[in-house]
Amino acid sequence: MANVPWLLDVLRGAGVTCVTEGDWVNRYRPGSFDPIGVLWHHTAATSSASNPHPALNVCINGRSDLAGPLCQALVDYNGVFHLISAGRSNHAGASRGSGPIPAGDGNTLMIGWEIDYNGVNQSMTSAQYNASIAATAAVLTRLGRNSTYARGHRETSTSGKIDPSFIDLDVMRADVAAKMSGGGGTWSSIVDNTTSGRFTASANWGTSAYSTQRYGTDYRFADPVAASDPAWYKFAVPTTAAYRVDVWYAANAGYNSAAPYIVATTSGNQTVNVDQRTGGGAWRSIGTFNLPAGDANRVAVSRWTNGTGLVIADAVRLTRV
């Protein structure tokens, strides 16, 4: 039976941060293992900065209905790869075939990453995505395969799996291909209200940890007012290009019905109003904008609104598209 004890060296060689979980090289299920591709999953557990890998124990030891290990590696909230198995794992089940991956035993055919996020109201972090791109590119290079051999579980599952949620798998493969050809993959960056040197707001903005829908430890709030008093998020944009702007806020019936998000684009400021009473606790796209290169304030949350309720400033994510 084949295994992949080279996985640690290959990932570290690609710049991926790794930790090994016990005797990972000798932890595997009986049966054949001759992988030709890489399969992405999400764990359905809610990870966070304070609890970065809640599904780790389950991925190592399995569940009452499915024996562990359940993947070759778990990718935690911070993008750290926890190596669990160098051999066959119960992660894929039967494959219905997808792209160049044939129908058959998915546990034989593919190496699996379990990316630790819930996939319902939580998407993977940029650290998880970027590390998974780098790891997938490195493994496929070692296997002598191209980026089409990277698949999502929802593409191969015969039982209606939805993972990994909130990513475009064609974009994922394009990013893997770019990485394999020497590119950097997709640039993405998150600025939270607690990110040092990247968030600025006046003393009029209070701090709260009231809502469990917050990103990180807390968020900022202020009363609406007919005056310019924005909270700014600063990004080091690598090149002038199109970027998707995602925002994260805690939702509450008492929060603002039309919170203005200002995006500083190549053609001037553009404003998008967001109803912060609903849709919180997850990344929400407010559009794609052309942004100039440079390290500067790029997105703001303004208090100047006709909407009612507190204006919330929590986290913003930019992703090059």
Coordinates of C-alpha atoms in Angstrom, one line a residue:
M1 CA 0.0 0.0 0.0
A2 CA 1.4 3.4 -1.0
N3 CA 1.6 6.3 1.4
V4 CA 2.9 9.9 1.3
P5 CA 5.5 10.4 4.0
W6 CA 7.0 13.1 1.8
L7 CA 4.0 15.3 2.4
L8 CA 5.6 17.2 5.3
D9 CA 8.8 18.1 3.3
V10 CA 6.8 19.0 0.2
L11 CA 4.5 21.4 2.1
R12 CA 7.2 23.0 4.1
G13 CA 9.2 23.4 0.9
A14 CA 6.2 25.4 -0.5
G15 CA 6.3 27.7 2.5
V16 CA 3.3 26.1 4.2
T17 CA 3.3 26.2 8.0
C18 CA 2.9 22.6 9.3
V19 CA 2.6 20.7 12.6
T20 CA 2.5 16.9 12.9
E21 CA -0.1 15.2 15.0
G22 CA 1.4 12.2 16.8
D23 CA 2.6 9.3 14.6
W24 CA 0.9 10.7 11.5
V25 CA 3.0 8.7 9.1
N26 CA 1.7 5.4 10.5
R27 CA -1.9 6.5 11.0
Y28 CA -4.1 5.3 8.2
R29 CA -7.0 3.1 7.2
P30 CA -6.6 -0.3 5.6
G31 CA -7.0 -0.5 1.9
S32 CA -5.4 0.9 -1.3
F33 CA -4.1 4.4 -1.5
D34 CA -2.6 5.6 -4.8
P35 CA -3.6 9.3 -5.0
I36 CA -3.7 11.2 -8.3
G37 CA -5.4 14.4 -7.0
V38 CA -6.3 16.7 -4.1
L39 CA -9.8 17.1 -2.6
W40 CA -11.0 20.1 -0.6
H41 CA -13.5 19.9 2.2
H42 CA -14.8 22.0 5.1
T43 CA -15.3 20.5 8.5
A44 CA -18.7 22.1 9.4
A45 CA -17.1 23.3 12.8
T46 CA -16.9 26.9 13.7
S47 CA -13.3 28.0 14.0
S48 CA -12.0 31.3 15.4
A49 CA -8.8 33.0 16.4
S50 CA -9.2 31.7 19.9
N51 CA -10.3 28.2 18.8
P52 CA -8.4 27.7 15.5
H53 CA -8.9 23.9 15.0
P54 CA -12.1 22.7 16.7
A55 CA -12.5 19.7 14.5
L56 CA -8.9 18.4 14.9
N57 CA -9.7 15.6 17.4
V58 CA -12.6 14.3 15.2
C59 CA -10.4 14.4 12.1
I60 CA -7.8 12.3 13.9
N61 CA -10.0 9.8 15.8
G62 CA -13.2 9.8 13.6
R63 CA -16.8 9.7 14.7
S64 CA -19.1 7.0 15.9
D65 CA -20.2 6.3 12.4
L66 CA -16.9 6.8 10.6
A67 CA -13.5 5.6 11.8
G68 CA -10.5 8.0 11.7
P69 CA -8.4 9.4 10.3
L70 CA -10.7 11.6 8.3
C71 CA -8.2 13.4 6.1
Q72 CA -4.5 13.8 5.4
A73 CA -4.4 17.3 6.9
L74 CA -6.6 19.7 8.7
V75 CA -6.2 23.4 7.8
D76 CA -6.8 25.6 10.8
Y77 CA -8.2 29.1 11.1
N78 CA -4.7 30.6 10.8
G79 CA -3.8 28.5 7.7
V80 CA -1.6 26.0 9.6
F81 CA -1.6 22.5 8.2
H82 CA -2.0 19.8 10.9
L83 CA -0.7 16.6 9.3
I84 CA -2.9 13.7 10.4
S85 CA -2.2 10.8 8.0
A86 CA 0.3 9.8 5.4
G87 CA -1.9 7.1 4.1
R88 CA -5.5 6.2 3.2
S89 CA -8.1 8.2 5.2
N90 CA -11.9 8.2 5.3
H91 CA -12.5 11.7 3.7
A92 CA -13.9 11.2 0.3
G93 CA -16.1 8.1 0.1
A94 CA -17.3 7.0 -3.4
S95 CA -16.4 9.4 -6.2
R96 CA -18.8 9.9 -9.0
G97 CA -16.0 11.3 -11.1
S98 CA -15.2 14.9 -11.7
G99 CA -12.8 16.4 -14.3
P100 CA -9.9 14.0 -14.7
I101 CA -10.7 12.2 -11.4
P102 CA -12.5 9.0 -12.4
A103 CA -15.5 7.4 -10.6
G104 CA -14.3 5.0 -8.0
D105 CA -13.0 5.0 -4.4
G106 CA -12.3 8.6 -3.5
N107 CA -10.2 7.5 -0.5
T108 CA -7.8 5.8 -2.9
L109 CA -7.8 8.4 -5.5
M110 CA -7.3 11.7 -3.6
I111 CA -5.4 13.4 -0.8
G112 CA -7.8 15.4 1.4
W113 CA -7.7 18.7 3.1
E114 CA -10.3 19.4 5.8
I115 CA -10.5 23.2 6.1
D116 CA -11.8 24.0 9.5
Y117 CA -14.8 26.4 9.1
N118 CA -18.5 25.8 9.3
G119 CA -19.5 26.5 5.8
V120 CA -23.0 27.8 6.8
N121 CA -22.4 31.3 8.1
Q122 CA -18.7 31.2 8.1
S123 CA -16.3 31.1 5.0
M124 CA -12.7 30.0 5.0
T125 CA -10.2 32.7 6.1
S126 CA -7.8 34.2 3.6
A127 CA -5.0 32.4 5.5
Q128 CA -6.7 29.0 5.0
Y129 CA -7.4 29.7 1.3
N130 CA -3.8 30.9 0.5
A131 CA -2.2 28.0 2.4
S132 CA -4.5 25.5 0.7
I133 CA -3.6 26.9 -2.7
A134 CA 0.1 26.6 -2.0
A135 CA -0.2 23.1 -0.5
T136 CA -2.4 21.9 -3.4
A137 CA 0.0 23.3 -6.0
A138 CA 3.0 21.7 -4.3
V139 CA 1.3 18.2 -3.9
L140 CA 0.0 18.2 -7.5
T141 CA 3.5 19.1 -8.7
R142 CA 4.9 16.2 -6.7
L143 CA 2.3 13.8 -8.2
G144 CA 3.0 15.0 -11.7
R145 CA -0.6 16.3 -12.2
N146 CA -2.0 19.7 -13.3
S147 CA -4.5 21.9 -11.5
T148 CA -7.5 20.1 -13.0
Y149 CA -6.7 17.3 -10.5
A150 CA -7.8 19.7 -7.6
R151 CA -11.5 19.2 -6.8
G152 CA -14.1 20.0 -4.2
H153 CA -16.0 17.3 -2.4
R154 CA -19.3 18.7 -3.8
E155 CA -17.9 17.9 -7.3
T156 CA -17.1 14.2 -6.5
S157 CA -19.6 13.3 -3.9
T158 CA -22.3 10.7 -4.7
S159 CA -24.4 11.7 -1.6
G160 CA -25.0 15.4 -2.1
K161 CA -22.1 16.9 -0.1
I162 CA -21.9 20.7 -0.3
D163 CA -18.3 21.3 0.8
P164 CA -16.3 23.4 0.5
S165 CA -18.8 26.2 0.8
F166 CA -18.4 29.8 -0.3
I167 CA -15.6 29.3 -2.9
D168 CA -15.7 29.2 -6.7
L169 CA -13.9 25.9 -7.5
D170 CA -13.0 27.1 -11.0
V171 CA -11.3 30.1 -9.5
M172 CA -9.5 27.8 -7.0
R173 CA -8.1 25.7 -9.8
A174 CA -7.0 28.9 -11.7
D175 CA -5.2 30.0 -8.5
V176 CA -3.6 26.6 -8.2
A177 CA -2.5 26.8 -11.8
A178 CA -1.0 30.2 -11.3
K179 CA 0.9 29.0 -8.2
M180 CA 2.2 26.0 -10.1
S181 CA 3.5 28.2 -12.9
G182 CA 5.3 30.4 -10.5
G183 CA 2.6 33.0 -9.8
G184 CA 1.4 34.0 -6.4
G185 CA -2.1 32.9 -6.6
T186 CA -4.9 35.1 -5.5
W187 CA -4.0 38.0 -3.2
S188 CA -6.4 38.5 -0.3
S189 CA -6.1 40.5 2.9
I190 CA -8.3 41.1 6.0
V191 CA -8.3 44.1 8.2
D192 CA -10.3 43.9 11.5
N193 CA -11.0 46.8 13.8
T194 CA -8.3 45.4 16.1
T195 CA -5.6 45.1 13.3
S196 CA -2.7 47.2 14.5
G197 CA -1.9 50.2 12.3
R198 CA -4.7 49.3 9.9
F199 CA -7.9 50.6 11.4
T200 CA -8.5 54.2 12.5
A201 CA -11.6 55.7 14.1
S202 CA -12.4 58.7 16.2
A203 CA -13.3 58.5 19.9
N204 CA -16.9 58.7 18.9
W205 CA -16.8 55.1 17.9
G206 CA -17.3 52.8 20.9
T207 CA -16.2 49.2 21.3
S208 CA -18.4 46.2 22.0
A209 CA -18.3 42.4 22.2
Y210 CA -22.0 42.1 22.7
S211 CA -22.8 40.1 19.6
T212 CA -21.4 36.6 19.0
Q213 CA -21.6 37.4 15.3
R214 CA -18.5 39.6 15.6
Y215 CA -15.3 39.0 13.7
G216 CA -12.5 38.5 16.3
T217 CA -12.7 39.8 19.8
D218 CA -14.9 42.9 19.4
Y219 CA -16.3 45.5 17.0
R220 CA -16.9 49.2 16.9
F221 CA -20.2 51.1 16.9
A222 CA -21.4 54.7 16.6
D223 CA -24.6 56.7 16.3
P224 CA -25.5 58.0 12.9
V225 CA -24.9 61.6 12.3
A226 CA -24.9 64.1 9.4
A227 CA -21.2 64.7 9.6
S228 CA -18.0 63.1 8.2
D229 CA -16.6 60.7 10.8
P230 CA -15.7 57.5 9.0
A231 CA -13.8 54.5 10.4
W232 CA -11.1 53.6 7.9
Y233 CA -9.5 50.3 6.9
K234 CA -6.0 50.5 5.4
F235 CA -4.7 48.0 2.9
A236 CA -1.3 47.5 1.1
V237 CA -2.8 46.8 -2.3
P238 CA -0.1 45.0 -4.4
T239 CA -1.1 46.2 -7.9
T240 CA -3.8 48.3 -9.6
A241 CA -6.5 45.8 -10.5
A242 CA -10.1 44.6 -9.7
Y243 CA -10.7 43.6 -6.1
R244 CA -13.8 42.1 -4.5
V245 CA -14.7 43.9 -1.3
D246 CA -16.3 41.8 1.5
V247 CA -17.5 43.1 4.8
W248 CA -18.2 41.4 8.1
Y249 CA -20.5 42.9 10.7
A250 CA -22.6 41.8 13.6
A251 CA -26.3 42.0 12.7
N252 CA -29.0 43.2 15.1
A253 CA -32.4 44.7 14.8
G254 CA -31.1 47.9 16.5
Y255 CA -28.2 48.3 14.0
N256 CA -28.2 50.6 11.0
S257 CA -30.6 50.1 8.1
A258 CA -28.3 51.7 5.6
A259 CA -24.7 51.8 6.8
P260 CA -22.6 53.5 4.1
Y261 CA -19.4 51.6 3.1
I262 CA -17.1 53.9 1.1
V263 CA -14.5 52.4 -1.3
A264 CA -11.6 54.5 -2.5
T265 CA -11.3 53.4 -6.1
T266 CA -9.1 54.5 -9.0
S267 CA -12.0 56.7 -10.2
G268 CA -12.9 58.2 -6.8
N269 CA -15.0 57.2 -3.8
Q270 CA -17.9 54.9 -4.3
T271 CA -20.6 54.3 -1.6
V272 CA -22.6 51.1 -1.0
N273 CA -25.3 51.1 1.7
V274 CA -25.7 47.9 3.7
D275 CA -28.6 46.9 5.9
Q276 CA -26.8 45.8 9.1
R277 CA -30.0 44.6 10.7
T278 CA -29.6 41.3 8.8
G279 CA -27.0 39.1 7.1
G280 CA -24.3 39.4 9.8
G281 CA -21.8 37.0 11.1
A282 CA -20.4 36.1 7.7
W283 CA -18.5 37.7 4.8
R284 CA -20.9 39.7 2.6
S285 CA -19.7 41.0 -0.8
I286 CA -20.5 44.7 -1.6
G287 CA -19.1 44.5 -5.1
T288 CA -15.9 44.5 -7.2
F289 CA -14.0 47.7 -7.7
N290 CA -10.8 48.9 -9.4
L291 CA -8.3 49.8 -6.7
P292 CA -5.0 51.6 -7.1
A293 CA -1.8 50.0 -5.9
G294 CA -0.3 51.4 -2.7
D295 CA -0.6 51.3 1.1
A296 CA -3.5 53.6 2.0
N297 CA -7.0 53.8 3.4
R298 CA -9.2 51.9 1.0
V299 CA -12.5 51.2 2.7
A300 CA -14.5 53.1 5.3
V301 CA -17.7 52.8 7.3
S302 CA -19.4 56.2 7.5
R303 CA -21.7 57.5 10.2
W304 CA -23.3 59.9 7.7
T305 CA -26.6 58.1 6.8
N306 CA -30.3 58.6 6.8
G307 CA -30.6 55.0 8.1
T308 CA -31.6 54.4 11.7
G309 CA -29.7 52.4 14.3
L310 CA -26.1 52.1 15.3
V311 CA -23.5 51.9 12.6
I312 CA -21.2 48.9 13.0
A313 CA -17.5 48.7 11.9
D314 CA -16.0 45.2 12.2
A315 CA -13.9 43.6 9.5
V316 CA -13.2 44.1 5.7
R317 CA -11.6 41.7 3.2
L318 CA -10.1 42.5 -0.2
T319 CA -9.6 39.8 -2.7
R320 CA -8.1 40.2 -6.2
V321 CA -10.3 38.8 -8.9

